[in-house]
PDB file of C-alpha atoms in Angstrom:
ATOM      1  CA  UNK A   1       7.742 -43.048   6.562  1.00  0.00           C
ATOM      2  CA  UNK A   2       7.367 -44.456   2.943  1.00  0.00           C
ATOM      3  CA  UNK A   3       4.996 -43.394   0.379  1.00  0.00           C
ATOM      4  CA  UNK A   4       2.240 -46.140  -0.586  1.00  0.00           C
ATOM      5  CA  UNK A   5      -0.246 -45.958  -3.774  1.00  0.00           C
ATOM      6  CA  UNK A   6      -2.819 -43.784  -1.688  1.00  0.00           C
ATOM      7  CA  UNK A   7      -0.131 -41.304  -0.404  1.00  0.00           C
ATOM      8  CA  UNK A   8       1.177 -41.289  -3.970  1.00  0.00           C
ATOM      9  CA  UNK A   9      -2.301 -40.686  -5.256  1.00  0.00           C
ATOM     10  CA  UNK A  10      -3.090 -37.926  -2.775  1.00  0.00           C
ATOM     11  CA  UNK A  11      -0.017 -36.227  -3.173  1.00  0.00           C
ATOM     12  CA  UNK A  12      -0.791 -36.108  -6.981  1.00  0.00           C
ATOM     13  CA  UNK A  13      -4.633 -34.934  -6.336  1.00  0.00           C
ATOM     14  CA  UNK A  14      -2.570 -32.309  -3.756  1.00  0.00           C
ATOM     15  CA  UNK A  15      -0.159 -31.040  -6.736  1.00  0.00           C
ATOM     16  CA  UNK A  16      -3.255 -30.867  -9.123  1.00  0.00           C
ATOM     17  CA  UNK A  17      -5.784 -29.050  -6.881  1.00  0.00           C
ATOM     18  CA  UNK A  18      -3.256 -26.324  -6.266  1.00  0.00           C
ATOM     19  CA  UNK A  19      -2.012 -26.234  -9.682  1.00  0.00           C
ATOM     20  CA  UNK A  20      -5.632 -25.489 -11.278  1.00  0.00           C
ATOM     21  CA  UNK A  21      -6.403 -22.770  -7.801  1.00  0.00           C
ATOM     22  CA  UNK A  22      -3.336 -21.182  -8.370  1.00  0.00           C
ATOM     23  CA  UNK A  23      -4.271 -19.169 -11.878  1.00  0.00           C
ATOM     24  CA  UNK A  24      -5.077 -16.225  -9.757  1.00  0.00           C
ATOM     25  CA  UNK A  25      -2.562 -16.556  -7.765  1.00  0.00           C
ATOM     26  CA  UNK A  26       0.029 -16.388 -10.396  1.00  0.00           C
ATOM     27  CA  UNK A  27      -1.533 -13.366 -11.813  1.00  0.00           C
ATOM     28  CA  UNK A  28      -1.256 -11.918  -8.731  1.00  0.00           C
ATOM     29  CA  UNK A  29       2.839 -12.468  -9.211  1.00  0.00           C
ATOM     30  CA  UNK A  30       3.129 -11.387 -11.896  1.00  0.00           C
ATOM     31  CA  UNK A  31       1.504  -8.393 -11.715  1.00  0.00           C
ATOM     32  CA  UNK A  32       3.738  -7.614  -8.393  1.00  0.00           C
ATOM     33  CA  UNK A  33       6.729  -8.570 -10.165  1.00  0.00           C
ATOM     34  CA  UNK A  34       5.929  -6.490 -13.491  1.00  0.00           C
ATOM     35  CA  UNK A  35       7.888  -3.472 -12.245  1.00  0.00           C
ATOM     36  CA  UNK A  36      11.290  -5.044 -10.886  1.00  0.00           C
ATOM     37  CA  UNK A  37      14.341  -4.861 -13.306  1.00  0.00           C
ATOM     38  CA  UNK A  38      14.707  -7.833 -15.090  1.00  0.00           C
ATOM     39  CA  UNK A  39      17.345  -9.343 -13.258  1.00  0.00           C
ATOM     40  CA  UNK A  40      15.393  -9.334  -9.602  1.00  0.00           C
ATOM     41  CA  UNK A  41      12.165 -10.562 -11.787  1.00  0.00           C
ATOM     42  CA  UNK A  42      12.890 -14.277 -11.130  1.00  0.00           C
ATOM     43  CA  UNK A  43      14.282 -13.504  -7.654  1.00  0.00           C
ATOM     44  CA  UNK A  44      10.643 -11.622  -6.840  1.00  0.00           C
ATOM     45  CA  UNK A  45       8.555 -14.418  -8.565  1.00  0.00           C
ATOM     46  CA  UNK A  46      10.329 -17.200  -6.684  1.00  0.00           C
ATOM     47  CA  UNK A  47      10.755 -15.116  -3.366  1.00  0.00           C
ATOM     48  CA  UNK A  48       7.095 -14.429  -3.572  1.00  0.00           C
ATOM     49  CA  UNK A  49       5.942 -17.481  -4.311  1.00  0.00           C
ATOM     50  CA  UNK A  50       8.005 -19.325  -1.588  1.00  0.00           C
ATOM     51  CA  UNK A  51       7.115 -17.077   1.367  1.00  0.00           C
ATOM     52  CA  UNK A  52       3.087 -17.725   0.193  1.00  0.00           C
ATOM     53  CA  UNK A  53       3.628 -21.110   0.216  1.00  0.00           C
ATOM     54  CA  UNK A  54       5.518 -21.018   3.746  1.00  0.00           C
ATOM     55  CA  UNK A  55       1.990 -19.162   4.996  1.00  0.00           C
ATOM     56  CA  UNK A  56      -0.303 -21.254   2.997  1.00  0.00           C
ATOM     57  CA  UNK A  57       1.176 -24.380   4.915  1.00  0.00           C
ATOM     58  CA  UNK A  58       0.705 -22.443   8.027  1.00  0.00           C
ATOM     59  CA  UNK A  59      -2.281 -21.281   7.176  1.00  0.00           C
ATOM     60  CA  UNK A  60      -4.212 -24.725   6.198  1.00  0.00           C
ATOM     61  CA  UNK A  61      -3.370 -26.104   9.948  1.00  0.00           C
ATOM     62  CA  UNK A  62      -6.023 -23.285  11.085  1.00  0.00           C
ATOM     63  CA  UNK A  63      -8.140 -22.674   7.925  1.00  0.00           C
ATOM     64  CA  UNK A  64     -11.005 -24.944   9.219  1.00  0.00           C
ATOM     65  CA  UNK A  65     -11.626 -23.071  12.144  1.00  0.00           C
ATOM     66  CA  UNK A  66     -10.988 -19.373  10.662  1.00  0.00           C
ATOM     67  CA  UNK A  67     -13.595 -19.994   7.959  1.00  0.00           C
ATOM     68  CA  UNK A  68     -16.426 -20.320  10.321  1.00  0.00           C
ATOM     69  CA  UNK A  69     -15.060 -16.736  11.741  1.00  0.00           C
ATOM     70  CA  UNK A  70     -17.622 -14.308  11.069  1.00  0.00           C
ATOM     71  CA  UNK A  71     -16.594 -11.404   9.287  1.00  0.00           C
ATOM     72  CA  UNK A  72     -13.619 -12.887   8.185  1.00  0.00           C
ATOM     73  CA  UNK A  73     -14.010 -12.880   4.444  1.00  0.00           C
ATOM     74  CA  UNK A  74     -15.162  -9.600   4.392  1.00  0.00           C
ATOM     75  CA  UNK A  75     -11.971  -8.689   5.766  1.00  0.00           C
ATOM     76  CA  UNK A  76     -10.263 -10.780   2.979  1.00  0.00           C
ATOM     77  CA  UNK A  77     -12.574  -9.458   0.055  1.00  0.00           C
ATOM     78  CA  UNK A  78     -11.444  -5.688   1.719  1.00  0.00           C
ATOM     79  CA  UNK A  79      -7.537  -6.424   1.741  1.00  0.00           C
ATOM     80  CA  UNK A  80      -7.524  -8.307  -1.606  1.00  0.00           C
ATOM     81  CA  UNK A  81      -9.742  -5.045  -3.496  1.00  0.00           C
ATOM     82  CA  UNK A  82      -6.871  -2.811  -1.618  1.00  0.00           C
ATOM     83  CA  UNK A  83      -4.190  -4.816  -3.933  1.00  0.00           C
ATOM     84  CA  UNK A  84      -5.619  -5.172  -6.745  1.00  0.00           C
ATOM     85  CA  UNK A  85      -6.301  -1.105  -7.225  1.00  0.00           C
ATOM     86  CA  UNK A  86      -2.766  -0.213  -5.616  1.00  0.00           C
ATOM     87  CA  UNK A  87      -1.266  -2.781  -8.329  1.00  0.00           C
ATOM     88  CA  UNK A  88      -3.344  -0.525 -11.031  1.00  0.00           C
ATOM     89  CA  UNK A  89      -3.107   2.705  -9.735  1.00  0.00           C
ATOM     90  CA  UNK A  90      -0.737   5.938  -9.962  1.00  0.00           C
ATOM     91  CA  UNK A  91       1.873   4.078  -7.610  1.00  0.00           C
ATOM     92  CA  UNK A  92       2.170   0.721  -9.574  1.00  0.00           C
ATOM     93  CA  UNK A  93       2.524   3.061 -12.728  1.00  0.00           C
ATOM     94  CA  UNK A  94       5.330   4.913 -11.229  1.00  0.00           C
ATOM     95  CA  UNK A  95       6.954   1.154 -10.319  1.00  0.00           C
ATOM     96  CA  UNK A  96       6.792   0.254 -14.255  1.00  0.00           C
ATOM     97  CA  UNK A  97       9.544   3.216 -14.947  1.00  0.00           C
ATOM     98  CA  UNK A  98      11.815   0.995 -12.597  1.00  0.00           C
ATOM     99  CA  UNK A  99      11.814   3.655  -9.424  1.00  0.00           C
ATOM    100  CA  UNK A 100      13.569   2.149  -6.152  1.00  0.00           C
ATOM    101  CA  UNK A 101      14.153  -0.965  -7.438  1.00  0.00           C
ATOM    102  CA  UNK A 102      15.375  -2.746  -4.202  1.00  0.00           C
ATOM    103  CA  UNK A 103      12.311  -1.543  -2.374  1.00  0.00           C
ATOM    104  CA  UNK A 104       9.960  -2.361  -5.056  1.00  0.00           C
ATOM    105  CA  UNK A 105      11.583  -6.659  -4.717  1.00  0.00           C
ATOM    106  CA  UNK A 106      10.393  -6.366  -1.473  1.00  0.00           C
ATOM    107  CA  UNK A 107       6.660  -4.829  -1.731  1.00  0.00           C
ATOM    108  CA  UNK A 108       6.316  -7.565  -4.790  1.00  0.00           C
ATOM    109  CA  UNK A 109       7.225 -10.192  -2.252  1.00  0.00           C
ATOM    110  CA  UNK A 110       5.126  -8.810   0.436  1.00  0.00           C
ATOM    111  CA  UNK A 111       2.050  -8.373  -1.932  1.00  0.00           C
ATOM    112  CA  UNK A 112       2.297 -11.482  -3.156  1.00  0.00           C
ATOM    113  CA  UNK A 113       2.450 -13.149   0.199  1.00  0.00           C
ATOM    114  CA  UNK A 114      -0.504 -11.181   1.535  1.00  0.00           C
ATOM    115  CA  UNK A 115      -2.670 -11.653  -1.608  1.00  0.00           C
ATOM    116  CA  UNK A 116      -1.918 -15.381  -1.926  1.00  0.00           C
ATOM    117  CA  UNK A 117      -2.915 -15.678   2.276  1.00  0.00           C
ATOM    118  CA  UNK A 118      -6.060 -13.516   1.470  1.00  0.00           C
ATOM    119  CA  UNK A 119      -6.899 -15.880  -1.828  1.00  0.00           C
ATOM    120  CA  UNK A 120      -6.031 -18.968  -0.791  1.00  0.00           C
ATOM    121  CA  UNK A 121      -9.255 -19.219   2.171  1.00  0.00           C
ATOM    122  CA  UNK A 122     -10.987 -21.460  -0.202  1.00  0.00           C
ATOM    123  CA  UNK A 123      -8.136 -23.232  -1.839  1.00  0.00           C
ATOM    124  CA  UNK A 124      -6.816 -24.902   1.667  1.00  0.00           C
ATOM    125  CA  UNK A 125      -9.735 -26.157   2.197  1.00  0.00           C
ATOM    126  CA  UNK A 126      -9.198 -28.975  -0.703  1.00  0.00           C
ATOM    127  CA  UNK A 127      -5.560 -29.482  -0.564  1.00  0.00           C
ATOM    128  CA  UNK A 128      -5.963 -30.185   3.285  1.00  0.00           C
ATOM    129  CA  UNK A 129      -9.259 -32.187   2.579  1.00  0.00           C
ATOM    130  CA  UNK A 130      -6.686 -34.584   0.390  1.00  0.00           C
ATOM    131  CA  UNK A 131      -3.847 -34.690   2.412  1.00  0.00           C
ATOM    132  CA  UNK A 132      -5.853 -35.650   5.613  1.00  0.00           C
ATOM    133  CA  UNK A 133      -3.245 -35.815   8.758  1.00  0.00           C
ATOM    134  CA  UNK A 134      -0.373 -36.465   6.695  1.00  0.00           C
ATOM    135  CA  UNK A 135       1.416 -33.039   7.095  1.00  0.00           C
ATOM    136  CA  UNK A 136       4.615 -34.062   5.241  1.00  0.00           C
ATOM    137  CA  UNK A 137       2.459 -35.086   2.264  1.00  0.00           C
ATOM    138  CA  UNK A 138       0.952 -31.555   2.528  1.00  0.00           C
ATOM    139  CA  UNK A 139       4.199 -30.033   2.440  1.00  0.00           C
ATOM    140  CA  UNK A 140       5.714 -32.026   0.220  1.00  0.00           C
ATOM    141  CA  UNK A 141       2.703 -31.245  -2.614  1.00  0.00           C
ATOM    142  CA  UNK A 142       2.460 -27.535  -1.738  1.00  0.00           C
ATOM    143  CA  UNK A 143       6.251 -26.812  -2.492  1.00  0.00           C
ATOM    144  CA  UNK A 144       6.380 -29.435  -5.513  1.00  0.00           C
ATOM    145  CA  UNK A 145       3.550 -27.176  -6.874  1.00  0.00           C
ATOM    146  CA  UNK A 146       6.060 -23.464  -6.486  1.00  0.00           C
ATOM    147  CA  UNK A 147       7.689 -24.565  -9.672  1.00  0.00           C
ATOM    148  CA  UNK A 148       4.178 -24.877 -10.754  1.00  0.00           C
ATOM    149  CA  UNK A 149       3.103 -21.370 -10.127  1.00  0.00           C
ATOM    150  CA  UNK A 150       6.116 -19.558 -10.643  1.00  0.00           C
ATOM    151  CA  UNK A 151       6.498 -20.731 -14.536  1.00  0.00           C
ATOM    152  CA  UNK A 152       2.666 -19.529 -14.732  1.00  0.00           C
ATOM    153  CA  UNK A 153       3.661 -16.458 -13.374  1.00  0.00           C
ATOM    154  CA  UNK A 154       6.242 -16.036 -16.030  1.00  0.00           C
ATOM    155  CA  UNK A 155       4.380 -16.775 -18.951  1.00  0.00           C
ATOM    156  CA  UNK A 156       1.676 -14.583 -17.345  1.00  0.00           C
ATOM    157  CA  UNK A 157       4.212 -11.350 -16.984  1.00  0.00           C
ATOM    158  CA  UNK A 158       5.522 -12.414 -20.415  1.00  0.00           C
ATOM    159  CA  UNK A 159       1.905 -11.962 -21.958  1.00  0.00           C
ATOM    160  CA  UNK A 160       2.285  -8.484 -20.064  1.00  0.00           C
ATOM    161  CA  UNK A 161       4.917  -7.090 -21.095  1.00  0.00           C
ATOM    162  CA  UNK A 162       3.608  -7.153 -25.015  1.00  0.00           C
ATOM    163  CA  UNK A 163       0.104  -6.245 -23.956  1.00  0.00           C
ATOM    164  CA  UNK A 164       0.029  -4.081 -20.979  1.00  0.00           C
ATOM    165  CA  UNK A 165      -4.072  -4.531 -20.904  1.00  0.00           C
ATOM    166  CA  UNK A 166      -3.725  -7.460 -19.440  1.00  0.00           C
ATOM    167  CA  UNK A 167      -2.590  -5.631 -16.142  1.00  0.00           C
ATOM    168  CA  UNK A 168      -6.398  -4.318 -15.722  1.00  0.00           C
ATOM    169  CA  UNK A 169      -7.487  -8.139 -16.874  1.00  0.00           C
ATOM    170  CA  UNK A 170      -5.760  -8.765 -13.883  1.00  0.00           C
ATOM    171  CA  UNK A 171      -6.949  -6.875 -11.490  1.00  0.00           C
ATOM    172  CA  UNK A 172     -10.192  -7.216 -12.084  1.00  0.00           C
ATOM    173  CA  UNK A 173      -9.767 -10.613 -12.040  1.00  0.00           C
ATOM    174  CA  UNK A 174      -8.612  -9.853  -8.435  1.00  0.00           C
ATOM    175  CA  UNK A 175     -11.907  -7.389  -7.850  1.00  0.00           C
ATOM    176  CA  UNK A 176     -14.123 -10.563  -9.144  1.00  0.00           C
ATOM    177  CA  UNK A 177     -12.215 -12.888  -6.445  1.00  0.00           C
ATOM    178  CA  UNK A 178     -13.144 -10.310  -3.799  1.00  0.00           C
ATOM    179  CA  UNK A 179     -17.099 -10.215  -4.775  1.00  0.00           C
ATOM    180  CA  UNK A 180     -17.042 -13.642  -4.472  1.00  0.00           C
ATOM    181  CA  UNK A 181     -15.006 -14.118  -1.461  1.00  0.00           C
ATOM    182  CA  UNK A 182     -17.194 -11.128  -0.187  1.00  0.00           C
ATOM    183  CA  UNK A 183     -20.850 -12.689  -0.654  1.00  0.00           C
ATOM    184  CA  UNK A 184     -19.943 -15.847   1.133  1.00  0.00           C
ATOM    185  CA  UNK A 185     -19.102 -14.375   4.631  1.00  0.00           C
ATOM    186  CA  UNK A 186     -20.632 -16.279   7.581  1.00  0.00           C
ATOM    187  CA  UNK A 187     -22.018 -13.011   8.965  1.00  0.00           C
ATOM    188  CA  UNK A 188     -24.167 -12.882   5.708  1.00  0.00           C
ATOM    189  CA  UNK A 189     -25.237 -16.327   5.369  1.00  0.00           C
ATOM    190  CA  UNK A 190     -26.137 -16.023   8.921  1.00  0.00           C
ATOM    191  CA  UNK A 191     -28.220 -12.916   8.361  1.00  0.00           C
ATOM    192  CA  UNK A 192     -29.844 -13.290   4.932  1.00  0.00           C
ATOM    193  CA  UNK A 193     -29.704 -17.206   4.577  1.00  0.00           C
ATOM    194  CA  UNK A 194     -26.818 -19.111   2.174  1.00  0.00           C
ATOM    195  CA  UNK A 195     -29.206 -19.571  -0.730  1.00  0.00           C
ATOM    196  CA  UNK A 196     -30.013 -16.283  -0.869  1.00  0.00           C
ATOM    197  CA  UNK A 197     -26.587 -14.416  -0.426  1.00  0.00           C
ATOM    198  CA  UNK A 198     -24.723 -16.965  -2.856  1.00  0.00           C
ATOM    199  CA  UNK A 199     -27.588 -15.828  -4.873  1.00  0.00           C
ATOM    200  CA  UNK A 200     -25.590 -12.569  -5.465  1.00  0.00           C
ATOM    201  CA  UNK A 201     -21.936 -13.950  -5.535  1.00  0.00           C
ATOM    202  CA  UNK A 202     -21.757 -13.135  -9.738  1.00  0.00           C
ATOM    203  CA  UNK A 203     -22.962  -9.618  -9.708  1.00  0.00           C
ATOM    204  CA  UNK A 204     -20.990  -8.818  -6.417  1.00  0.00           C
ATOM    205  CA  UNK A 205     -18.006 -10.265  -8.095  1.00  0.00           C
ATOM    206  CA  UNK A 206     -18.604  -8.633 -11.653  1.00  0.00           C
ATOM    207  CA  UNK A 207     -19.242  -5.240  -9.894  1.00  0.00           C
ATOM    208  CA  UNK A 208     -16.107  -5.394  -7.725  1.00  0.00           C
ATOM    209  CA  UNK A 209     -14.289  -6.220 -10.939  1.00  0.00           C
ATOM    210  CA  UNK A 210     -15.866  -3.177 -12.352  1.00  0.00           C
ATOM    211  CA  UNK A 211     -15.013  -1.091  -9.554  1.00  0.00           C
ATOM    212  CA  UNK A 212     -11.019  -1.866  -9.403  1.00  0.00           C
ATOM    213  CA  UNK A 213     -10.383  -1.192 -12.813  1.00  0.00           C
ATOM    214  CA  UNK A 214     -12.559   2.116 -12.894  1.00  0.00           C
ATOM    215  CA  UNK A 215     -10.944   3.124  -9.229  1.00  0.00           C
ATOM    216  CA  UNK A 216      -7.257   2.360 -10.601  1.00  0.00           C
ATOM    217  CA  UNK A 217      -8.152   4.451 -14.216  1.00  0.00           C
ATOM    218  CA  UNK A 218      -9.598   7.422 -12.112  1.00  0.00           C
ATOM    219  CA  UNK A 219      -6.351   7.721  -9.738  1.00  0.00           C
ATOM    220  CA  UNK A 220      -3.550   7.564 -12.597  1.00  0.00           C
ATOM    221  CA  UNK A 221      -5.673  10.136 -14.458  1.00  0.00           C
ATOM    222  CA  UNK A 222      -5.806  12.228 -11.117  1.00  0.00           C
ATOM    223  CA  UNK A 223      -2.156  11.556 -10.905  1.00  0.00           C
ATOM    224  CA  UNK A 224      -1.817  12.724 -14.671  1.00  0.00           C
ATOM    225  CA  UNK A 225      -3.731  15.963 -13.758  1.00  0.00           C
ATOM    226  CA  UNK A 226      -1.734  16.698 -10.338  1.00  0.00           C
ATOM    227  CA  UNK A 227       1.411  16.276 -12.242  1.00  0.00           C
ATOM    228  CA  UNK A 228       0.109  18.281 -14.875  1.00  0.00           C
ATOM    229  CA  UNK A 229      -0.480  21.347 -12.948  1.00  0.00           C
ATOM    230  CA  UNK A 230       2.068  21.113 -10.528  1.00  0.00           C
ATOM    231  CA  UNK A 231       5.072  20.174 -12.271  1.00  0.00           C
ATOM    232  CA  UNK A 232       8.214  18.966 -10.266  1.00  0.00           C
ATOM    233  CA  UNK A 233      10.477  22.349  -9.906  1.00  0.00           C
TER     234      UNK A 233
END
């Protein structure tokens, strides 16, 4: 099947949409990948990023239907404020001194693959809006756009590795994602009214971001302390 000027077009608008969704997303990679040796780094951040596209695809055939689940966000918002504090907290410190490196590859892949499923509710929405029925074009623009999100990723882990703050930039970039994602549940516009709950999406989402960075800070200092006063013999 060839390619005319509209299928050309949409597969551009495809590459584009997921390009300017994906910020997140690569921070997301990054983040996972901060902790691997330097030598699995690119294999994590590719890894990662093709298994999340593999779902994404999978997940756009469906993502119509699922995002009139009730409920169903909240879930999301719930898994995705899980990552971003365990990607902050006492065991993601522990993974920046390099400890079980081959385990570590694949718990950056797997977090990365959940996270991006978990994010990406929204985002399908567009890139399947564009592509219509073509499902080769949707392929086709989803895995030109890996190349896309994996250089982000390693400018992103670049940035990181000379300023370390960035790391809680990130996840409570993640936390703000959640309080949005969290606000716009189906259950809640059903019960309070759209209007009124999207109303609340900014505070929910500056709050969550609050709340993962001062959740991850608490746990490495209660780490710290544990460590502290019990000592490895």
């Amino acid at each position: 099947m060839g390619f005319g000027s509209a299928e050309w077009l949409a597969l551009g608008e495809i590459i584009w949409i997921n390009a300017l969704l994906s910020g997140d997303n690569a921070v997301v990679i990054a983040m996972a990948c901060r902790s691997l040796p330097a030598r699995q780094r690119t294999v994590g951040m590719v890894a990662g990023a093709g298994v999340a596209i593999g779902l994404r695809v999978l997940f756009t055939l469906i993502i119509v239907r699922l995002l009139g689940v009730p409920y169903l966000k909240i879930l999301g918002a719930l898994a995705l404020l899980y990552i971003a504090v365990d990607l902050v907290g006492p065991q993601g410190a522990e993974d920046e001194h390099g400890v079980k490196s081959h385990e570590s590859l694949w718990r950056a892949i797997m977090t990365i693959a959940i996270a991006d499923v978990v994010m990406s509710l929204d985002n399908v929405i567009a890139i399947a809006g564009v592509a219509g029925d073509h499902f080769g074009l949707l392929i086709l623009g989803l895995v030109i756009s890996v190349p896309m999100i994996v250089a982000g990723s390693a400018v992103i882990l670049a940035i990181m590795d000379r300023f370390p703050l960035i790391i809680w930039a990130g996840a409570a970039l993640l936390g703000y994602v959640a309080g949005e994602m969290l606000v716009s549940d189906r259950a809640l516009e059903d019960r309070f009214g759209g209007e009124y709950v999207h109303s609340w999406e900014t505070t929910a989402a500056i709050t969550l971001a609050v709340a993962v960075v001062l959740i991850g800070w608490l746990m490495r200092r209660m780490r710290v302390r544990d460590k502290v006063e019990h000592p490895a013999g």
